[in-house]
PDB file of C-alpha atoms in Angstrom:
ATOM      1  CA  ILE T  68     129.762 129.552-148.020  1.00 86.00           C
ATOM      2  CA  GLN T  69     131.296 127.569-150.853  1.00 88.00           C
ATOM      3  CA  TYR T  70     129.830 129.988-153.402  1.00 90.00           C
ATOM      4  CA  LEU T  71     131.171 132.982-151.497  1.00 90.00           C
ATOM      5  CA  GLN T  72     134.639 131.515-151.092  1.00 88.00           C
ATOM      6  CA  ASN T  73     134.794 130.403-154.726  1.00 88.00           C
ATOM      7  CA  ASN T  74     134.096 134.027-155.632  1.00 90.00           C
ATOM      8  CA  ARG T  75     136.767 135.299-153.182  1.00 90.00           C
ATOM      9  CA  ILE T  76     134.191 136.893-150.858  1.00 90.00           C
ATOM     10  CA  ALA T  77     134.661 136.712-147.105  1.00 89.00           C
ATOM     11  CA  HIS T  78     131.334 137.246-145.289  1.00 91.00           C
ATOM     12  CA  ARG T  79     132.954 138.039-141.910  1.00 86.00           C
ATOM     13  CA  ASP T  80     129.686 137.894-139.933  1.00 90.00           C
ATOM     14  CA  ILE T  81     128.313 134.380-140.327  1.00 93.00           C
ATOM     15  CA  LYS T  82     125.921 133.816-137.437  1.00 93.00           C
ATOM     16  CA  LEU T  83     122.534 132.335-136.649  1.00 92.00           C
ATOM     17  CA  GLU T  84     120.753 135.659-137.141  1.00 94.00           C
ATOM     18  CA  ASN T  85     122.169 135.902-140.688  1.00 93.00           C
ATOM     19  CA  ILE T  86     120.804 132.549-141.877  1.00 91.00           C
ATOM     20  CA  LEU T  87     117.407 132.288-143.560  1.00 93.00           C
ATOM     21  CA  VAL T  88     115.612 129.182-144.788  1.00 87.00           C
ATOM     22  CA  ASP T  89     113.223 129.477-147.738  1.00 85.00           C
ATOM     23  CA  LYS T  90     109.952 127.776-146.715  1.00 85.00           C
ATOM     24  CA  LYS T  91     109.174 126.417-150.176  1.00 85.00           C
ATOM     25  CA  SER T  92     112.547 125.205-151.394  1.00 83.00           C
ATOM     26  CA  LEU T  93     114.191 124.750-147.971  1.00 81.00           C
ATOM     27  CA  LYS T  94     117.275 126.440-149.424  1.00 84.00           C
ATOM     28  CA  ILE T  95     119.509 128.152-146.921  1.00 85.00           C
ATOM     29  CA  LYS T  96     120.409 131.769-147.596  1.00 89.00           C
ATOM     30  CA  ILE T  97     123.054 133.896-145.942  1.00 91.00           C
ATOM     31  CA  ILE T  98     122.110 137.547-145.443  1.00 91.00           C
ATOM     32  CA  ASP T  99     123.678 140.778-144.128  1.00 91.00           C
ATOM     33  CA  PHE T 100     126.773 141.428-146.193  1.00 89.00           C
ATOM     34  CA  GLY T 101     127.660 144.601-144.297  1.00 81.00           C
ATOM     35  CA  PHE T 102     131.098 143.271-143.262  1.00 85.00           C
ATOM     36  CA  ALA T 103     131.644 141.194-146.410  1.00 84.00           C
ATOM     37  CA  THR T 104     134.575 142.007-148.633  1.00 83.00           C
ATOM     38  CA  GLU T 105     136.083 140.735-151.849  1.00 84.00           C
ATOM     39  CA  MET T 106     139.478 139.351-151.006  1.00 83.00           C
ATOM     40  CA  HIS T 107     142.383 139.924-153.367  1.00 74.00           C
ATOM     41  CA  ASN T 108     144.955 139.004-150.724  1.00 68.00           C
ATOM     42  CA  ILE T 109     144.429 135.929-148.595  1.00 68.00           C
ATOM     43  CA  TYR T 110     145.383 137.590-145.318  1.00 63.00           C
ATOM     44  CA  VAL T 111     144.002 140.709-143.676  1.00 63.00           C
ATOM     45  CA  LYS T 112     145.236 142.685-140.693  1.00 64.00           C
ATOM     46  CA  SER T 113     143.842 141.567-137.382  1.00 61.00           C
ATOM     47  CA  SER T 114     140.662 143.372-136.488  1.00 67.00           C
ATOM     48  CA  ILE T 115     137.610 142.368-134.579  1.00 71.00           C
ATOM     49  CA  ILE T 116     134.837 142.305-137.163  1.00 74.00           C
ATOM     50  CA  GLY T 117     131.680 140.316-136.559  1.00 75.00           C
ATOM     51  CA  THR T 118     129.822 138.984-133.548  1.00 85.00           C
ATOM     52  CA  MET T 119     131.848 138.018-130.475  1.00 86.00           C
ATOM     53  CA  SER T 120     130.467 134.463-130.058  1.00 90.00           C
ATOM     54  CA  TYR T 121     131.516 133.578-133.612  1.00 92.00           C
ATOM     55  CA  LEU T 122     134.990 135.165-133.731  1.00 91.00           C
ATOM     56  CA  SER T 123     137.979 132.911-134.310  1.00 92.00           C
ATOM     57  CA  PRO T 124     140.989 132.962-131.947  1.00 92.00           C
ATOM     58  CA  GLU T 125     143.322 134.547-134.499  1.00 90.00           C
ATOM     59  CA  MET T 126     141.116 137.641-134.676  1.00 87.00           C
ATOM     60  CA  PHE T 127     142.120 138.545-131.117  1.00 85.00           C
ATOM     61  CA  VAL T 128     145.871 138.653-131.709  1.00 82.00           C
ATOM     62  CA  GLU T 129     147.716 141.347-133.570  1.00 73.00           C
ATOM     63  CA  LYS T 130     148.670 139.500-136.735  1.00 78.00           C
ATOM     64  CA  GLU T 131     147.276 138.905-140.181  1.00 82.00           C
ATOM     65  CA  TYR T 132     144.669 136.168-140.538  1.00 85.00           C
ATOM     66  CA  ASP T 133     142.783 134.347-143.292  1.00 89.00           C
ATOM     67  CA  PRO T 134     139.160 135.645-143.345  1.00 89.00           C
ATOM     68  CA  PHE T 135     138.002 132.512-145.201  1.00 92.00           C
ATOM     69  CA  LYS T 136     139.278 130.351-142.334  1.00 93.00           C
ATOM     70  CA  ALA T 137     137.562 132.766-139.906  1.00 93.00           C
ATOM     71  CA  ASP T 138     134.294 132.198-141.821  1.00 95.00           C
ATOM     72  CA  ILE T 139     134.819 128.431-141.458  1.00 96.00           C
ATOM     73  CA  TRP T 140     135.278 128.926-137.698  1.00 96.00           C
ATOM     74  CA  ALA T 141     131.981 130.863-137.542  1.00 96.00           C
ATOM     75  CA  PHE T 142     130.309 128.105-139.570  1.00 95.00           C
ATOM     76  CA  GLY T 143     131.740 125.594-137.081  1.00 96.00           C
ATOM     77  CA  ILE T 144     130.189 127.561-134.218  1.00 96.00           C
ATOM     78  CA  LEU T 145     126.835 127.424-136.031  1.00 94.00           C
ATOM     79  CA  PHE T 146     127.246 123.716-136.735  1.00 93.00           C
ATOM     80  CA  TYR T 147     128.050 123.059-133.061  1.00 95.00           C
ATOM     81  CA  TYR T 148     124.902 124.981-132.096  1.00 94.00           C
ATOM     82  CA  PHE T 149     122.723 123.073-134.599  1.00 91.00           C
ATOM     83  CA  CYS T 150     124.037 119.731-133.312  1.00 91.00           C
ATOM     84  CA  THR T 151     123.956 120.437-129.560  1.00 93.00           C
ATOM     85  CA  GLY T 152     121.457 123.249-128.994  1.00 93.00           C
ATOM     86  CA  TYR T 153     124.003 125.583-127.406  1.00 93.00           C
ATOM     87  CA  PHE T 154     127.166 127.484-128.267  1.00 94.00           C
ATOM     88  CA  PRO T 155     130.595 125.990-127.552  1.00 95.00           C
ATOM     89  CA  PHE T 156     131.897 129.144-125.866  1.00 94.00           C
ATOM     90  CA  ARG T 157     129.549 130.967-123.497  1.00 91.00           C
ATOM     91  CA  SER T 158     129.947 133.713-120.926  1.00 90.00           C
ATOM     92  CA  VAL T 159     128.084 136.636-119.410  1.00 89.00           C
ATOM     93  CA  ASP T 160     130.641 139.238-120.508  1.00 92.00           C
ATOM     94  CA  ASN T 161     132.731 139.758-123.643  1.00 91.00           C
ATOM     95  CA  GLN T 162     136.134 139.632-121.938  1.00 92.00           C
ATOM     96  CA  ALA T 163     135.437 136.236-120.367  1.00 92.00           C
ATOM     97  CA  LEU T 164     134.023 135.010-123.695  1.00 92.00           C
ATOM     98  CA  GLN T 165     137.145 136.201-125.514  1.00 92.00           C
ATOM     99  CA  ASN T 166     139.332 134.391-122.978  1.00 92.00           C
ATOM    100  CA  LYS T 167     137.430 131.133-123.585  1.00 92.00           C
ATOM    101  CA  ILE T 168     137.741 131.481-127.367  1.00 92.00           C
ATOM    102  CA  VAL T 169     141.455 132.299-127.156  1.00 91.00           C
ATOM    103  CA  LYS T 170     142.060 129.254-124.911  1.00 90.00           C
ATOM    104  CA  GLY T 171     140.210 127.129-127.467  1.00 85.00           C
ATOM    105  CA  GLU T 172     139.000 124.542-124.969  1.00 84.00           C
ATOM    106  CA  LEU T 173     136.265 122.760-126.871  1.00 91.00           C
ATOM    107  CA  LEU T 174     133.949 120.469-124.890  1.00 91.00           C
ATOM    108  CA  PHE T 175     131.254 118.197-126.317  1.00 95.00           C
ATOM    109  CA  PRO T 176     128.213 116.527-124.788  1.00 94.00           C
ATOM    110  CA  LYS T 177     128.681 112.798-124.158  1.00 94.00           C
ATOM    111  CA  ASP T 178     125.872 111.799-126.529  1.00 92.00           C
ATOM    112  CA  ILE T 179     127.151 113.585-129.663  1.00 92.00           C
ATOM    113  CA  ASN T 180     127.785 111.457-132.740  1.00 91.00           C
ATOM    114  CA  PRO T 181     131.547 110.771-133.079  1.00 92.00           C
ATOM    115  CA  GLY T 182     131.546 111.706-136.790  1.00 91.00           C
ATOM    116  CA  CYS T 183     129.828 114.982-136.004  1.00 92.00           C
ATOM    117  CA  GLN T 184     132.279 115.707-133.193  1.00 95.00           C
ATOM    118  CA  TYR T 185     135.243 114.980-135.455  1.00 95.00           C
ATOM    119  CA  LEU T 186     133.948 117.356-138.152  1.00 95.00           C
ATOM    120  CA  ILE T 187     133.234 120.152-135.682  1.00 96.00           C
ATOM    121  CA  THR T 188     136.674 119.684-134.134  1.00 96.00           C
ATOM    122  CA  LYS T 189     138.248 120.137-137.587  1.00 96.00           C
ATOM    123  CA  MET T 190     136.101 123.240-138.257  1.00 97.00           C
ATOM    124  CA  LEU T 191     137.023 124.722-134.886  1.00 97.00           C
ATOM    125  CA  ALA T 192     140.717 123.869-135.034  1.00 95.00           C
ATOM    126  CA  TYR T 193     142.508 126.463-132.919  1.00 93.00           C
ATOM    127  CA  ASP T 194     145.295 126.897-135.488  1.00 92.00           C
ATOM    128  CA  GLU T 195     143.797 128.337-138.666  1.00 91.00           C
ATOM    129  CA  GLU T 196     146.365 126.424-140.734  1.00 93.00           C
ATOM    130  CA  GLU T 197     144.893 123.167-139.404  1.00 95.00           C
ATOM    131  CA  ARG T 198     141.281 124.260-139.880  1.00 95.00           C
ATOM    132  CA  ILE T 199     139.392 122.287-142.521  1.00 96.00           C
ATOM    133  CA  GLY T 200     138.257 124.091-145.683  1.00 93.00           C
ATOM    134  CA  ILE T 201     134.771 124.227-147.187  1.00 91.00           C
ATOM    135  CA  THR T 202     135.588 121.587-149.823  1.00 91.00           C
ATOM    136  CA  GLU T 203     136.764 119.159-147.135  1.00 93.00           C
ATOM    137  CA  ILE T 204     133.643 119.885-145.082  1.00 92.00           C
ATOM    138  CA  LEU T 205     131.383 119.063-148.021  1.00 88.00           C
ATOM    139  CA  GLU T 206     133.366 115.893-148.739  1.00 89.00           C
ATOM    140  CA  ASP T 207     133.305 114.703-145.122  1.00 89.00           C
ATOM    141  CA  SER T 208     131.561 111.340-144.747  1.00 85.00           C
ATOM    142  CA  TRP T 209     129.322 112.739-142.008  1.00 83.00           C
ATOM    143  CA  ILE T 210     128.014 115.494-144.320  1.00 80.00           C
ATOM    144  CA  LYS T 211     128.141 113.930-147.762  1.00 75.00           C
ATOM    145  CA  PRO T 212     125.159 111.672-148.291  1.00 64.00           C
ATOM    146  CA  VAL T 213     125.973 108.123-149.193  1.00 54.00           C
ATOM    147  CA  ASN T 214     124.861 107.400-152.739  1.00 52.00           C
ATOM    148  CA  ILE T 215     123.583 103.909-151.978  1.00 51.00           C
ATOM    149  CA  PHE T 216     122.070 103.434-155.438  1.00 54.00           C
ATOM    150  CA  GLY T 217     125.341 104.378-157.117  1.00 57.00           C
ATOM    151  CA  ARG T 218     127.210 101.962-154.858  1.00 54.00           C
ATOM    152  CA  ILE T 219     124.742  99.146-155.626  1.00 58.00           C
ATOM    153  CA  ALA T 220     125.193  99.750-159.350  1.00 63.00           C
ATOM    154  CA  GLU T 221     128.993  99.669-158.911  1.00 64.00           C
ATOM    155  CA  LEU T 222     128.767  96.391-156.980  1.00 64.00           C
ATOM    156  CA  LYS T 223     126.500  94.788-159.608  1.00 66.00           C
ATOM    157  CA  LYS T 224     128.909  95.842-162.340  1.00 70.00           C
ATOM    158  CA  ALA T 225     131.868  94.465-160.379  1.00 70.00           C
ATOM    159  CA  ILE T 226     130.068  91.142-159.764  1.00 74.00           C
ATOM    160  CA  LYS T 227     129.317  90.748-163.492  1.00 71.00           C
ATOM    161  CA  ASN T 228     132.980  91.251-164.347  1.00 63.00           C
TER     162      ASN T 228
END
């Protein structure tokens, strides 16, 4: 996602079915660029492009929206699924599902890690202006691995001084 956004490409259909994992390298690959577009302007006219369960609230109103923030929303839906085993918004029909997404009522299981919940909440912020970006996601303390060896070296250096 970072690579795509750095190259001004909005995928516009990030979903579980479009994620592959290479067995040897364990690298994650995003596929199906049928809705992807190179973005010269940040905002696009509202249109429902993608898969209903992953659509962000702003896609349902008639206004321009940021497709990069919509991709972050879809990534947040995936992240929620990976962490809980189910989707945050579920329904038997599309209209009821759309209503749940537009209301933006996000519920979490009681046993979810607080750091994980905080990150997902920022990814699924109802207001796209408040939604976290990919750089902030990668820098989040829950995602970014702690470099314990680097910290030990820093502490040793500080103790010597």
